């Protein structure tokens, strides 16, 4: 088999095929031209079981394409709303004010709960006070930095260790007309200089704990920090790491087993 999940394509599916695939545990289903159907199936369901259930012999099995570091499994990119912002695949028509993202391997499609949580926390932070700049650590597709710009922040900086992610973020900035307001650099928080009024970091919890001292050095007076990418089980560990370096927790948001933590400096 091809791992979890895999894709099946049925060029001639019956009228009840979609319901039968869902009953078998399909993670995503799309109707194709005429009578065709595609579905993403967990590898616990064998293709032979699908064929028997649907009464078909013509079934094609192939690898599924994962997104957001293989944490989100969908057949094709789709629009999503988070933080009051509509995020739309770049190849689709979009209304004014929507953020367009290319389909790429970089993390940050808007579909993962950690990204949605961070966008919600960002929107709330900007309602409280509009900063003159935002630093996005582990920018991935650039979604958080670009969202901040679209919400009214004058300028943003995104840093990432992965060169391909920076290329994707640069392209996303270009197609949204934001390339003049977004600066990108390769590295961690040390790649940014000076103090920032608002810092975002949606990365692995272990990395958040490790880089707490460096992230705090990027915060200015009355600075704000939004952390995401944190499993519920590690919320206290991450929060404690930042309390130990002088930050206070002001809000925690949770969704689907993940949390985002909003903190503020005590100076």
PDB file of N, CA, C and O in Angstrom, residues 49 62-63 73 77 94 101 104 113 118 123 125 171 186 189 212 214 218 230 238 243:
ATOM      1  N   UNK A  49     -11.795  -4.091  -0.835  1.00  0.00           N
ATOM      2  CA  UNK A  49     -13.011  -3.872  -0.058  1.00  0.00           C
ATOM      3  C   UNK A  49     -13.864  -2.774  -0.693  1.00  0.00           C
ATOM      4  O   UNK A  49     -15.099  -2.855  -0.721  1.00  0.00           O
ATOM      5  N   UNK A  62      -3.632   5.255  -6.186  1.00  0.00           N
ATOM      6  CA  UNK A  62      -2.398   6.034  -6.310  1.00  0.00           C
ATOM      7  C   UNK A  62      -2.074   6.711  -4.982  1.00  0.00           C
ATOM      8  O   UNK A  62      -2.865   6.669  -4.034  1.00  0.00           O
ATOM      9  N   UNK A  63      -0.902   7.297  -4.903  1.00  0.00           N
ATOM     10  CA  UNK A  63      -0.502   8.007  -3.692  1.00  0.00           C
ATOM     11  C   UNK A  63      -1.371   9.239  -3.486  1.00  0.00           C
ATOM     12  O   UNK A  63      -1.745   9.913  -4.433  1.00  0.00           O
ATOM     13  N   UNK A  73      -5.051  16.188   4.744  1.00  0.00           N
ATOM     14  CA  UNK A  73      -5.235  15.343   3.569  1.00  0.00           C
ATOM     15  C   UNK A  73      -6.520  15.756   2.847  1.00  0.00           C
ATOM     16  O   UNK A  73      -7.618  15.566   3.359  1.00  0.00           O
ATOM     17  N   UNK A  77      -6.755  21.700  -3.296  1.00  0.00           N
ATOM     18  CA  UNK A  77      -6.846  22.882  -2.427  1.00  0.00           C
ATOM     19  C   UNK A  77      -8.249  23.473  -2.434  1.00  0.00           C
ATOM     20  O   UNK A  77      -8.965  23.394  -3.432  1.00  0.00           O
ATOM     21  N   UNK A  94     -11.185  34.947  -6.773  1.00  0.00           N
ATOM     22  CA  UNK A  94     -11.382  35.335  -5.373  1.00  0.00           C
ATOM     23  C   UNK A  94     -11.925  36.752  -5.302  1.00  0.00           C
ATOM     24  O   UNK A  94     -11.615  37.593  -6.145  1.00  0.00           O
ATOM     25  N   UNK A 101      -3.135  31.885  -2.018  1.00  0.00           N
ATOM     26  CA  UNK A 101      -1.946  31.090  -1.749  1.00  0.00           C
ATOM     27  C   UNK A 101      -1.761  30.053  -2.839  1.00  0.00           C
ATOM     28  O   UNK A 101      -2.715  29.381  -3.228  1.00  0.00           O
ATOM     29  N   UNK A 104       1.544  24.551  -2.618  1.00  0.00           N
ATOM     30  CA  UNK A 104       2.960  24.211  -2.467  1.00  0.00           C
ATOM     31  C   UNK A 104       3.159  23.419  -1.189  1.00  0.00           C
ATOM     32  O   UNK A 104       2.249  23.300  -0.356  1.00  0.00           O
ATOM     33  N   UNK A 113      -5.553  23.269  11.989  1.00  0.00           N
ATOM     34  CA  UNK A 113      -6.059  23.996  13.160  1.00  0.00           C
ATOM     35  C   UNK A 113      -5.060  24.972  13.759  1.00  0.00           C
ATOM     36  O   UNK A 113      -5.451  26.029  14.266  1.00  0.00           O
ATOM     37  N   UNK A 118      -3.936  30.569  15.072  1.00  0.00           N
ATOM     38  CA  UNK A 118      -3.025  31.715  15.050  1.00  0.00           C
ATOM     39  C   UNK A 118      -3.675  32.904  14.344  1.00  0.00           C
ATOM     40  O   UNK A 118      -3.522  34.057  14.773  1.00  0.00           O
ATOM     41  N   UNK A 123      -6.095  38.235  14.619  1.00  0.00           N
ATOM     42  CA  UNK A 123      -7.210  39.170  14.439  1.00  0.00           C
ATOM     43  C   UNK A 123      -7.564  39.850  15.764  1.00  0.00           C
ATOM     44  O   UNK A 123      -7.787  41.071  15.807  1.00  0.00           O
ATOM     45  N   UNK A 125      -5.610  40.287  18.385  1.00  0.00           N
ATOM     46  CA  UNK A 125      -4.525  41.178  18.791  1.00  0.00           C
ATOM     47  C   UNK A 125      -4.596  42.507  18.042  1.00  0.00           C
ATOM     48  O   UNK A 125      -4.368  43.575  18.625  1.00  0.00           O
ATOM     49  N   UNK A 171       6.545  34.194  -3.441  1.00  0.00           N
ATOM     50  CA  UNK A 171       5.581  34.111  -4.537  1.00  0.00           C
ATOM     51  C   UNK A 171       4.181  34.478  -4.042  1.00  0.00           C
ATOM     52  O   UNK A 171       3.432  35.184  -4.736  1.00  0.00           O
ATOM     53  N   UNK A 186      16.361  34.113   5.765  1.00  0.00           N
ATOM     54  CA  UNK A 186      16.561  32.718   6.161  1.00  0.00           C
ATOM     55  C   UNK A 186      17.183  32.653   7.544  1.00  0.00           C
ATOM     56  O   UNK A 186      18.185  33.318   7.831  1.00  0.00           O
ATOM     57  N   UNK A 189      14.677  33.298  14.831  1.00  0.00           N
ATOM     58  CA  UNK A 189      14.394  34.653  15.319  1.00  0.00           C
ATOM     59  C   UNK A 189      15.619  35.554  15.344  1.00  0.00           C
ATOM     60  O   UNK A 189      15.492  36.780  15.276  1.00  0.00           O
ATOM     61  N   UNK A 212      12.654  30.073  23.413  1.00  0.00           N
ATOM     62  CA  UNK A 212      11.994  31.078  24.250  1.00  0.00           C
ATOM     63  C   UNK A 212      12.899  32.274  24.559  1.00  0.00           C
ATOM     64  O   UNK A 212      12.478  33.428  24.388  1.00  0.00           O
ATOM     65  N   UNK A 214      15.405  33.526  22.917  1.00  0.00           N
ATOM     66  CA  UNK A 214      15.664  34.311  21.708  1.00  0.00           C
ATOM     67  C   UNK A 214      14.409  35.045  21.244  1.00  0.00           C
ATOM     68  O   UNK A 214      14.466  36.205  20.817  1.00  0.00           O
ATOM     69  N   UNK A 218      13.269  39.461  20.941  1.00  0.00           N
ATOM     70  CA  UNK A 218      12.713  40.150  19.775  1.00  0.00           C
ATOM     71  C   UNK A 218      11.523  41.032  20.140  1.00  0.00           C
ATOM     72  O   UNK A 218      10.978  41.716  19.297  1.00  0.00           O
ATOM     73  N   UNK A 230       0.968  23.937  19.137  1.00  0.00           N
ATOM     74  CA  UNK A 230       1.150  23.315  20.454  1.00  0.00           C
ATOM     75  C   UNK A 230       0.051  22.292  20.718  1.00  0.00           C
ATOM     76  O   UNK A 230      -1.130  22.652  20.813  1.00  0.00           O
ATOM     77  N   UNK A 238       4.958  24.681  27.371  1.00  0.00           N
ATOM     78  CA  UNK A 238       5.295  25.864  26.568  1.00  0.00           C
ATOM     79  C   UNK A 238       5.035  27.131  27.366  1.00  0.00           C
ATOM     80  O   UNK A 238       5.880  28.045  27.408  1.00  0.00           O
ATOM     81  N   UNK A 243       6.848  31.949  30.771  1.00  0.00           N
ATOM     82  CA  UNK A 243       6.721  32.630  32.054  1.00  0.00           C
ATOM     83  C   UNK A 243       8.092  32.789  32.726  1.00  0.00           C
ATOM     84  O   UNK A 243       8.374  33.801  33.356  1.00  0.00           O
TER      85      UNK A 243
END
